[in-house]
Short mmCIF file of C-alpha atoms in Angstrom, two decimals:
data_model
loop_
_atom_site.label_atom_id
_atom_site.label_comp_id
_atom_site.label_asym_id
_atom_site.label_seq_id
_atom_site.Cartn_x
_atom_site.Cartn_y
_atom_site.Cartn_z
CA MET A 98 116.31 89.51 80.41
CA ASN A 99 117.28 88.92 83.98
CA LEU A 100 115.07 91.28 85.99
CA THR A 101 115.62 89.15 89.62
CA ASP A 102 118.72 87.58 90.51
CA PRO A 103 121.38 90.29 91.63
CA ASP A 104 123.88 87.53 92.68
CA ARG A 105 123.74 86.15 89.23
CA ALA A 106 124.00 89.44 87.38
CA ARG A 107 126.95 90.40 89.70
CA ASP A 108 128.86 87.11 89.08
CA ASP A 109 127.84 87.13 85.17
CA LEU A 110 129.39 90.52 84.93
CA ALA A 111 132.25 89.84 86.61
CA LYS A 112 132.90 87.05 84.24
CA ALA A 113 132.53 89.02 81.49
CA VAL A 114 134.73 92.12 82.64
CA ARG A 115 137.82 88.66 83.47
CA ALA A 116 137.36 87.57 79.70
CA GLY A 117 137.81 91.58 78.55
CA HIS A 118 135.30 91.23 75.60
CA PRO A 119 133.44 94.92 75.09
CA ASP A 120 130.59 93.24 73.36
CA THR A 121 130.31 90.66 75.71
CA ILE A 122 130.29 93.04 78.93
CA ALA A 123 127.99 95.27 77.08
CA ARG A 124 125.44 92.39 76.56
CA THR A 125 125.62 90.93 79.79
CA VAL A 126 125.07 94.55 81.32
CA VAL A 127 122.09 95.10 79.24
CA SER A 128 121.09 91.59 80.16
CA ASN A 129 121.45 92.23 83.94
CA VAL A 130 120.65 96.17 83.96
CA TRP A 131 117.72 96.03 86.68
CA PRO A 132 119.59 93.94 89.00
CA LEU A 133 122.81 95.40 88.92
CA TYR A 134 121.23 98.82 88.69
CA THR A 135 119.48 98.55 92.01
CA CYS A 136 122.10 96.20 94.04
CA HIS A 137 124.89 96.85 92.19
CA PRO A 138 125.62 99.98 90.71
CA GLU A 139 128.90 100.72 91.26
CA ALA A 140 130.35 97.74 89.53
CA LEU A 141 127.82 98.65 86.86
CA THR A 142 129.32 102.03 86.53
CA ALA A 143 132.72 100.62 86.42
CA ALA A 144 131.61 98.52 83.29
CA VAL A 145 130.34 100.95 81.66
CA VAL A 146 132.92 103.53 81.78
CA GLU A 147 135.10 100.84 80.26
CA LEU A 148 133.38 100.35 77.24
CA PRO A 149 133.68 101.69 73.60
CA SER A 150 131.88 104.76 72.55
CA ALA A 151 130.56 102.73 69.27
CA LEU A 152 128.84 99.75 71.93
CA LEU A 153 127.34 102.96 73.91
CA ASP A 154 126.10 104.13 70.93
CA ARG A 155 124.25 100.87 69.99
CA HIS A 156 122.57 100.12 73.32
CA PRO A 157 121.10 103.61 74.52
CA ILE A 158 120.75 102.40 77.72
CA LEU A 159 124.26 102.05 78.41
CA ARG A 160 124.85 105.33 76.89
CA VAL A 161 122.41 107.15 79.53
CA LEU A 162 123.83 105.40 82.39
CA HIS A 163 127.44 106.60 81.42
CA PRO A 164 128.80 109.29 84.12
CA MET A 165 129.65 111.80 81.28
CA THR A 166 126.67 111.65 79.45
CA ALA A 167 124.74 114.49 81.11
CA VAL A 168 127.54 116.78 81.78
CA LEU A 169 128.83 116.09 77.89
CA ALA A 170 125.35 117.40 77.16
CA ARG A 171 125.30 120.85 78.28
CA ARG A 172 128.15 121.38 76.02
CA ALA A 173 128.39 118.76 73.03
CA ARG A 174 125.79 118.03 70.55
CA SER A 175 122.97 116.26 72.32
CA TYR A 176 122.50 112.48 72.43
CA GLN A 177 119.21 111.34 70.35
CA PRO A 178 119.29 107.12 71.42
CA VAL A 179 118.41 104.84 68.31
CA PRO A 180 118.94 101.45 68.49
CA HIS A 181 119.70 99.60 65.91
CA GLY A 182 116.88 98.20 63.45
CA GLN A 183 117.92 94.43 63.99
CA ASP A 184 118.92 94.91 67.98
CA ALA A 185 115.10 96.50 68.20
CA ARG A 186 113.48 93.54 66.33
CA LEU A 187 115.11 90.99 69.12
CA MET A 188 114.13 92.96 71.77
CA SER A 189 111.82 91.34 74.60
CA ALA A 190 108.71 93.27 76.06
CA ASP A 191 111.01 94.04 79.19
CA GLU A 192 113.85 95.15 76.91
CA LEU A 193 111.67 97.76 74.82
CA ASP A 194 110.53 99.27 78.10
CA PHE A 195 114.22 99.76 79.23
CA LEU A 196 114.54 101.20 75.44
CA ILE A 197 111.92 103.83 75.83
CA LEU A 198 112.97 104.47 79.48
CA ALA A 199 116.20 105.21 77.96
CA GLN A 200 115.19 107.40 75.25
CA MET A 201 112.98 109.35 77.67
CA LEU A 202 116.12 109.61 80.12
CA ALA A 203 118.00 110.94 77.42
CA PHE A 204 116.03 113.90 75.92
CA ARG A 205 115.08 115.28 79.59
CA VAL A 206 119.61 115.20 80.25
CA ASN A 207 119.64 116.83 76.67
CA GLY A 208 117.22 119.59 78.10
CA ASP A 209 114.57 118.83 75.70
CA VAL A 210 111.67 118.08 77.80
CA THR A 211 108.62 118.25 75.54
CA THR A 212 110.33 115.40 73.33
CA ALA A 213 110.80 113.31 76.85
CA MET A 214 107.36 113.73 77.45
CA VAL A 215 106.71 112.15 73.98
CA TYR A 216 108.50 109.31 75.51
CA ALA A 217 106.82 109.51 78.75
CA HIS A 218 103.42 109.08 77.18
CA ARG A 219 104.61 106.24 75.01
CA LEU A 220 105.83 104.38 78.01
CA GLU A 221 102.50 105.03 80.46
CA GLU A 222 100.66 103.58 77.01
CA ARG A 223 102.85 100.45 77.22
CA LEU A 224 102.35 100.04 80.67
CA ARG A 225 98.54 99.95 80.47
CA GLU A 226 98.56 97.80 77.42
CA THR A 227 101.45 95.94 76.84
CA ALA A 228 102.23 92.64 79.49
CA ALA A 229 105.76 92.37 80.29
CA GLU A 230 107.03 89.87 82.57
CA GLY A 231 109.07 91.62 84.84
CA ARG A 232 106.48 94.30 85.51
CA GLU A 233 104.19 91.28 86.85
CA ARG A 234 106.94 90.65 89.09
CA ILE A 235 106.59 92.18 92.56
CA ASP A 236 110.36 93.10 92.80
CA GLY A 237 110.51 94.10 89.14
CA PRO A 238 111.30 97.75 88.01
CA LEU A 239 107.50 98.70 87.83
CA TRP A 240 107.78 101.14 90.43
CA PHE A 241 110.93 102.97 88.80
CA LEU A 242 109.19 103.13 85.39
CA HIS A 243 106.45 105.01 87.23
CA HIS A 244 109.04 106.86 89.11
CA GLN A 245 110.88 108.28 86.07
CA ILE A 246 107.72 109.20 84.29
CA GLY A 247 106.34 111.25 87.28
CA SER A 248 109.90 112.89 87.41
CA THR A 249 109.75 113.44 83.58
CA MET A 250 106.24 115.32 84.34
CA LEU A 251 107.79 117.28 87.48
CA ALA A 252 110.62 118.61 84.92
CA ALA A 253 108.09 119.88 82.26
CA GLY A 254 105.71 121.64 85.03
CA ASP A 255 103.29 118.97 85.57
CA SER A 256 103.44 118.53 88.87
CA GLY A 257 100.13 117.29 89.41
CA ARG A 258 100.42 114.28 87.04
CA ALA A 259 103.53 114.01 88.45
CA LEU A 260 102.26 113.33 92.02
CA LEU A 261 99.85 110.42 90.71
CA GLU A 262 103.03 109.14 89.22
CA PHE A 263 105.28 109.45 92.19
CA ALA A 264 101.92 107.74 94.55
CA THR A 265 101.72 104.81 92.46
CA ALA A 266 105.58 104.60 92.44
CA ARG A 267 105.83 104.55 96.41
CA GLN A 268 102.70 101.84 96.69
CA LEU A 269 104.83 99.54 94.28
CA GLY A 270 108.08 100.29 96.17
CA LYS A 271 106.51 99.26 99.38
CA PHE A 272 106.53 95.17 97.67
CA SER A 273 109.64 95.32 96.00
CA GLY A 274 111.90 94.27 98.12
CA GLN A 275 114.42 97.79 97.73
CA PRO A 276 113.91 99.94 100.61
CA TYR A 277 114.91 102.93 99.18
CA ALA A 278 112.41 102.86 96.87
CA GLU A 279 109.34 104.55 98.84
CA ARG A 280 111.77 106.89 99.91
CA MET A 281 112.48 108.03 96.57
CA ALA A 282 109.06 108.46 95.73
CA LEU A 283 108.75 110.62 98.49
CA SER A 284 111.16 112.79 97.97
CA ARG A 285 109.94 114.07 94.51
CA SER A 286 106.76 114.02 96.03
CA ALA A 287 107.73 116.68 98.47
CA LEU A 288 109.20 118.67 95.71
CA ALA A 289 106.54 118.53 93.55
CA HIS A 290 103.96 119.53 96.40
CA ALA A 291 106.47 122.54 97.51
CA VAL A 292 106.10 124.13 94.05
CA ARG A 293 102.43 123.90 93.92
CA GLY A 294 102.37 125.41 97.25
CA THR A 295 100.54 122.64 98.99
CA LEU A 296 103.20 123.16 101.77
CA ASP A 297 101.73 120.67 104.50
CA GLU A 298 101.51 118.14 102.26
CA ALA A 299 105.25 118.45 101.26
CA GLU A 300 106.05 118.68 105.01
CA ARG A 301 104.36 115.40 105.64
CA ALA A 302 106.50 113.66 103.01
CA LEU A 303 109.47 114.96 104.04
CA ALA A 304 108.52 113.62 107.29
CA GLU A 305 107.93 110.07 106.02
CA ALA A 306 110.65 110.23 104.15
CA GLU A 307 113.04 111.13 107.24
CA ASP A 308 112.22 107.77 108.69
CA MET A 309 112.99 105.87 105.54
CA PRO A 310 116.36 103.90 104.35
CA GLU A 311 119.13 105.46 102.59
CA VAL A 312 118.99 105.23 99.00
CA THR A 313 121.71 103.56 96.84
CA SER A 314 124.75 105.75 95.69
CA LEU A 315 123.21 106.59 92.27
CA HIS A 316 120.40 108.12 94.01
CA ALA A 317 121.57 109.81 97.01
CA SER A 318 122.62 113.11 95.67
CA ALA A 319 119.20 113.40 94.19
CA THR A 320 116.95 112.45 96.95
CA THR A 321 119.05 114.53 99.35
CA SER A 322 118.55 117.63 97.03
CA SER A 323 115.13 116.86 96.60
CA GLU A 324 114.06 116.93 100.34
CA ARG A 325 116.30 119.92 100.78
CA ILE A 326 115.13 121.95 97.83
CA ALA A 327 111.32 121.18 99.22
CA ALA A 328 112.33 122.30 102.84
CA ALA A 329 113.58 125.52 101.31
CA LEU A 330 110.77 126.16 99.16
CA ILE A 331 108.73 126.04 102.20
CA ALA A 332 110.51 128.21 104.22
CA VAL A 333 110.64 130.71 101.61
CA ASP A 334 107.13 130.68 100.75
CA ARG A 335 106.19 130.75 104.84
CA ARG A 336 109.53 133.11 105.73
CA SER A 337 110.53 131.10 108.35
CA GLY A 338 114.06 129.13 108.73
CA ASP A 339 117.41 129.12 107.37
CA VAL A 340 117.01 128.86 103.58
CA ASP A 341 120.76 129.23 102.91
CA GLU A 342 121.22 126.15 105.28
CA MET A 343 118.64 124.08 103.51
CA LEU A 344 120.27 124.71 100.40
CA SER A 345 123.92 124.00 101.36
CA GLY A 346 124.52 120.34 99.96
CA THR A 347 121.85 120.49 97.29
CA CYS A 348 122.81 120.49 93.51
CA PRO A 349 124.53 124.29 92.43
CA VAL A 350 122.81 126.23 89.81
CA ASP A 351 125.37 124.44 87.03
CA SER A 352 124.51 120.63 88.35
CA VAL A 353 123.65 118.56 85.85
CA GLU A 354 120.58 116.94 87.94
CA LEU A 355 117.05 116.96 87.36
CA ASN A 356 116.56 119.25 90.37
CA TRP A 357 118.94 122.35 89.35
CA PRO A 358 115.84 124.05 88.08
CA PHE A 359 114.24 123.90 91.60
CA ALA A 360 116.91 124.64 93.61
CA LEU A 361 117.62 127.78 91.45
CA LEU A 362 113.56 128.91 92.10
CA ALA A 363 114.40 128.63 95.57
CA ARG A 364 117.36 130.57 95.40
CA CYS A 365 115.88 133.30 93.14
CA ARG A 366 112.86 133.52 95.61
CA ALA A 367 115.36 133.90 98.52
CA TYR A 368 117.29 136.43 96.75
CA LEU A 369 114.62 138.58 96.14
CA SER A 370 112.64 138.51 99.42
CA ARG A 371 115.93 139.69 100.91
CA HIS A 372 115.93 142.45 98.19
CA ARG A 373 119.26 141.12 96.53
CA PRO A 374 117.98 140.89 92.69
CA GLU A 375 121.22 141.36 91.39
CA ASP A 376 122.30 137.91 93.21
CA ALA A 377 119.14 136.41 91.42
CA LEU A 378 120.22 137.59 88.03
CA GLU A 379 123.66 136.23 88.86
CA ALA A 380 122.25 132.54 89.62
CA ILE A 381 119.99 133.05 86.64
CA ARG A 382 122.86 133.67 84.68
CA ILE A 383 125.01 131.00 85.49
CA ALA A 384 122.30 128.17 85.70
CA SER A 385 121.52 129.56 82.24
CA ASP A 386 124.69 129.23 80.76
CA GLY A 387 125.46 125.60 82.51
CA HIS A 388 122.23 123.98 80.82
CA PRO A 389 120.52 122.87 77.69
CA THR A 390 117.51 124.43 77.96
CA ARG A 391 114.54 124.61 75.85
CA GLY A 392 110.50 125.62 76.00
CA GLY A 393 108.11 123.78 77.58
CA SER A 394 110.05 122.90 80.44
CA PHE A 395 109.67 123.78 83.98
CA ALA A 396 113.53 125.15 83.83
CA ALA A 397 112.63 127.27 80.82
CA ASP A 398 109.88 128.78 83.22
CA VAL A 399 111.77 129.25 85.85
CA ILE A 400 114.68 131.11 83.90
CA ALA A 401 112.20 133.36 82.26
CA SER A 402 110.09 134.21 85.37
CA SER A 403 113.07 134.89 87.71
CA THR A 404 114.48 137.34 85.19
CA ILE A 405 111.17 139.26 85.02
CA GLU A 406 110.62 139.22 88.53
CA ALA A 407 114.41 140.38 89.64
CA LEU A 408 114.30 142.94 86.60
CA ILE A 409 111.07 144.55 88.06
CA ALA A 410 113.14 144.95 91.49
CA THR A 411 115.88 146.40 89.94
CA GLY A 412 114.01 148.95 87.98
CA ASP A 413 114.33 147.62 84.47
CA SER A 414 111.42 146.83 82.86
CA GLY A 415 112.15 147.71 79.55
CA TYR A 416 114.87 144.74 79.57
CA ALA A 417 111.98 142.57 81.47
CA TRP A 418 109.55 143.12 78.26
CA GLY A 419 112.02 141.91 76.21
CA ILE A 420 112.15 138.49 78.37
CA VAL A 421 108.64 138.26 77.60
CA LYS A 422 108.80 138.74 74.00
CA ASP A 423 111.50 135.97 73.74
CA ASN A 424 109.51 133.88 75.64
CA PRO A 425 106.18 133.18 74.06
CA LYS A 426 105.52 129.95 75.17
CA VAL A 427 105.79 129.40 78.49
CA GLY A 428 104.79 128.27 82.14
CA ALA A 429 102.08 129.46 84.72
CA LEU A 430 105.52 130.95 86.63
CA THR A 431 106.49 133.10 84.03
CA GLN A 432 102.30 134.06 83.20
CA LEU A 433 102.19 135.14 86.87
CA ALA A 434 105.54 137.37 86.62
CA THR A 435 104.05 138.74 83.21
CA ALA A 436 101.08 140.32 84.95
CA HIS A 437 102.86 141.70 87.95
CA LEU A 438 105.83 143.56 85.16
CA ALA A 439 102.08 144.65 83.38
CA LEU A 440 100.58 145.65 86.61
CA HIS A 441 103.86 147.75 87.77
CA ASP A 442 104.35 149.42 84.20
CA GLY A 443 100.21 150.31 84.35
CA ARG A 444 99.73 147.76 80.95
CA LEU A 445 96.41 146.61 82.28
CA ASP A 446 94.86 145.05 79.32
CA THR A 447 98.15 142.47 79.37
CA ALA A 448 97.68 142.07 82.83
CA SER A 449 94.30 141.21 81.88
CA LEU A 450 95.04 138.73 79.47
CA GLU A 451 97.58 137.15 81.40
CA LEU A 452 95.45 136.42 84.27
CA ARG A 453 92.48 135.26 81.87
CA ALA A 454 94.54 132.52 80.58
CA LEU A 455 95.76 131.60 84.13
CA ALA A 456 92.22 131.14 85.44
CA SER A 457 91.40 128.63 82.53
CA ASP A 458 94.75 126.72 83.66
CA GLN A 459 93.36 123.42 85.57
CA LYS A 460 97.16 122.32 86.04
CA ILE A 461 98.40 125.45 88.28
CA GLY A 462 98.61 124.84 91.83
CA PRO A 463 97.09 126.79 94.83
CA ALA A 464 99.80 128.58 94.95
CA GLN A 465 99.89 130.16 91.52
CA ARG A 466 96.01 130.40 92.17
CA ALA A 467 96.07 132.57 95.11
CA GLU A 468 98.69 134.64 93.47
CA ALA A 469 96.89 135.18 90.58
CA VAL A 470 93.89 136.30 92.62
CA LEU A 471 96.07 139.24 94.32
CA LEU A 472 97.15 140.15 91.16
CA SER A 473 93.78 140.23 90.13
CA GLY A 474 92.85 142.91 93.42
CA TRP A 475 95.71 144.67 92.09
CA LEU A 476 94.66 145.06 88.79
CA GLU A 477 90.68 145.98 89.97
CA LEU A 478 92.35 148.99 92.17
CA ALA A 479 94.64 150.01 89.32
CA ARG A 480 91.52 150.40 86.79
CA THR A 481 88.48 151.67 89.30
CA GLY A 482 90.48 152.76 92.15
CA GLU A 483 88.46 150.95 94.81
CA LEU A 484 88.18 147.08 95.45
CA ASP A 485 84.98 144.80 95.43
CA LEU A 486 84.29 143.30 98.99
CA GLU A 487 84.54 139.71 97.83
CA SER A 488 87.70 140.18 96.26
CA ALA A 489 88.97 141.71 99.52
CA ARG A 490 87.75 139.17 101.44
CA GLN A 491 89.49 136.61 99.05
CA ILE A 492 92.57 138.17 100.02
CA VAL A 493 91.98 138.00 103.63
CA ARG A 494 91.78 134.50 103.56
CA ILE A 495 94.83 133.90 101.31
CA ALA A 496 96.59 136.55 104.09
CA GLN A 497 95.51 134.08 106.88
CA ARG A 498 97.09 131.29 105.75
CA ARG A 499 101.24 131.27 106.63
CA ASP A 500 101.72 129.53 103.44
CA ARG A 501 101.49 132.67 101.58
CA ARG A 502 103.66 135.27 103.36
CA ARG A 503 106.12 135.73 100.30
CA LEU A 504 103.53 136.29 97.97
CA LEU A 505 101.93 138.75 100.24
CA GLU A 506 104.94 141.12 100.65
CA ARG A 507 105.24 141.83 96.92
CA MET A 508 101.66 143.29 97.07
CA PRO A 509 101.69 147.42 96.74
CA ARG A 510 100.92 149.60 99.96
CA GLN A 511 97.88 150.99 98.03
CA LEU A 512 96.37 147.48 97.82
CA VAL A 513 96.88 146.56 101.43
CA GLU A 514 94.99 150.18 102.22
CA ARG A 515 92.41 149.20 99.88
CA VAL A 516 91.56 146.22 101.23
CA ARG A 517 91.67 147.38 105.08
CA ASP A 518 89.58 150.47 103.75
CA THR A 519 86.88 147.67 102.03
CA LEU A 520 86.56 145.66 105.29
CA ASP A 521 83.90 145.72 107.85
CA ASN A 522 85.61 146.51 111.70
CA GLU A 523 85.76 142.52 112.15
CA GLY A 524 87.43 142.00 108.66
CA ARG A 525 89.89 144.88 109.67
CA GLU A 526 90.89 143.60 112.79
CA GLU A 527 91.50 139.75 111.08
CA TRP A 528 93.35 141.69 108.29
CA ALA A 529 95.46 143.84 110.67
CA GLU A 530 96.07 140.11 112.72
CA ALA A 531 97.11 138.19 109.46
CA THR A 532 99.67 140.85 108.10
CA SER A 533 101.24 142.26 111.13
CA ASP A 534 104.57 140.93 110.67
CA ILE A 535 104.96 141.59 107.46
CA SER A 536 106.43 144.61 105.71
CA PHE A 537 104.68 146.17 102.66
CA ARG A 538 106.58 148.57 100.18
CA ASP A 539 105.09 151.57 98.54
CA LEU A 540 105.62 150.81 94.86
CA GLN A 541 105.80 153.59 92.19
CA VAL A 542 103.30 152.23 89.72
CA ARG A 543 103.14 153.60 86.00
CA PRO A 544 100.19 154.93 85.15
CA SER A 545 97.63 153.72 82.33
CA LEU A 546 97.83 156.39 79.77
CA THR A 547 95.55 156.37 76.81
CA SER A 548 97.21 156.01 73.19
CA GLY A 549 96.19 159.70 72.93
CA GLU A 550 97.86 160.66 76.21
CA LEU A 551 101.19 158.63 75.44
CA ARG A 552 101.33 160.63 72.24
CA ILE A 553 101.13 164.38 73.90
CA LEU A 554 103.17 163.12 76.83
CA ASN A 555 105.96 161.94 74.36
CA ALA A 556 105.21 165.37 72.58
CA LEU A 557 105.90 167.61 75.44
CA PRO A 558 109.70 167.92 75.59
CA ALA A 559 109.86 168.52 71.35
CA GLN A 560 106.76 170.55 71.01
CA ARG A 561 106.14 173.48 73.87
CA SER A 562 102.85 174.94 72.77
CA THR A 563 99.47 173.91 73.06
CA ALA A 564 98.66 174.93 69.28
CA ASN A 565 101.45 173.14 67.63
CA MET A 566 100.85 169.91 69.47
CA ALA A 567 96.96 170.49 68.39
CA SER A 568 98.46 171.10 64.55
CA ALA A 569 100.70 168.39 64.60
CA PHE A 570 98.17 165.87 65.52
CA HIS A 571 95.15 167.16 63.95
CA VAL A 572 92.97 167.49 67.18
CA SER A 573 91.68 170.37 68.38
CA PRO A 574 93.32 172.55 71.10
CA ASN A 575 90.38 171.53 73.55
CA THR A 576 91.40 168.01 73.16
CA VAL A 577 95.37 168.93 73.77
CA LYS A 578 94.11 170.67 76.86
CA SER A 579 91.92 168.05 78.26
CA GLN A 580 94.37 165.23 77.55
CA LEU A 581 97.26 167.39 79.45
CA ARG A 582 95.17 167.54 82.52
CA SER A 583 94.16 164.05 82.56
CA ILE A 584 98.01 163.23 82.38
CA TYR A 585 99.01 165.45 85.07
CA ARG A 586 96.31 163.80 87.37
CA LYS A 587 97.70 160.57 86.48
CA LEU A 588 101.33 161.53 87.12
CA GLY A 589 100.20 163.86 90.30
CA CYS A 590 102.06 166.89 88.83
CA SER A 591 100.82 170.28 87.76
CA THR A 592 103.19 171.35 85.35
CA ARG A 593 104.53 170.31 81.77
CA GLU A 594 108.13 170.26 83.62
CA GLU A 595 107.24 167.93 86.20
CA ALA A 596 105.55 165.79 83.91
CA ILE A 597 108.72 165.40 81.95
CA ARG A 598 110.79 164.55 84.90
CA ILE A 599 108.54 162.14 85.73
CA ALA A 600 107.64 160.40 82.79
CA THR A 601 111.58 159.90 82.37
CA ARG A 602 111.90 158.43 85.48
CA MET A 603 108.73 155.79 84.85
CA ARG A 604 110.45 155.53 81.63
CA LEU A 605 107.01 156.56 79.79
CA LEU A 606 108.61 158.92 77.18
CA ALA A 607 109.50 157.38 74.00
CA ALA A 608 106.49 154.54 75.00
CA THR A 609 104.41 152.97 72.02
CA VAL A 610 100.70 152.80 71.41
CA ASN A 611 100.88 148.97 71.77
CA ASP A 612 102.85 149.47 74.95
#
């Protein structure tokens, strides 16, 4: 397998193309795939698109390189690369590296990130335990293998481990003789940092990438969009800059690039910060219709979490709970959105469960941990009506970081006021300075009612008398009266008619005990 001589690879391919034998062209491409891919991508693509489908299926790396594979994966049957048995047995160690790489990429394109991660781990293991001549060469493909493993981890939502792979890819890329290798690694590193909320690191990676050479045509779109999406995520979180301009020219929501869920996340966050949840829902719908998305992927996490947040903003919490039910195995973003929804609807036990699960998740980034702290403060206030001094101080520390502006804007004014009231004079001054440019909103939060109170509340429209309700539920009239007083206090009203009207607006009627 030729891994290092691009001129010979180009000449061998030209000779095979002139001969016109598809088998010879396929074998030539497979034998020279790395130098063709890195130095002659146009010639490589031109040769692959002319090959018959049967040959593409026999050589998985060729099927993955075909430009139509990613497009057709959205509508046609998913491509699952399996080499012919005889071909696999005759492969060298370097060729087996590329076979596993092709399998990983194919499942990633198909939206099956869970299976793609199986091949990523398999390739990791080969890099540790199996020697290959090409990987030992300074100008070999080792940096690219690490780059693609990291990209698969990023697509699976494991941004922390992805950063380690991108760092390795960058260091190896420095010595590879391929000047664009570092820029590719830096662009994906910036994206991973932006998702985690380590925005200063993301900015540093973007600044370094800007001084790097342009990448080849095969990677130009993915690299440029990674950089622009990272910049957009930074701007959204800091509430600074023109997000629309940053996202222009990136992959659209129906793109086949790996970056599309990150672009969707930036767009949805921008729409929600401008109070345009309907636009966010439309972007989500187009993205969902245009991609094969399965559980266990960052894409699925973005779609579920962004849908829940948009539905909270539109007031359709019933539909939002349906999204929660349909996505039992999701990532940290959806867990945070579920906790937000639960707090919004007064389901405090559900919020507590989600926040406890997040507290034990070692993979989440600083932004997700900061959001969990803010939601925990909200939960504490909802349960006790008070806020512990340490909780208030933690929230102040988050507010003092400009990276967390978007998160703070989503907190209810009730929490903001309680933080202020809990602090001493010095702390109040710090809090006022940190939040002076943030507009907080009064949120109509559904009260937390006990199962008995929910039962009485739902009986009000049909059974007017206390005695009737006591008889129907086999409790004493005094119990009914006590629960009614508690309901009135929690709803902020004094009559049954007001309670029914407020409960209807808050979607409390017909709520189940499980709710």
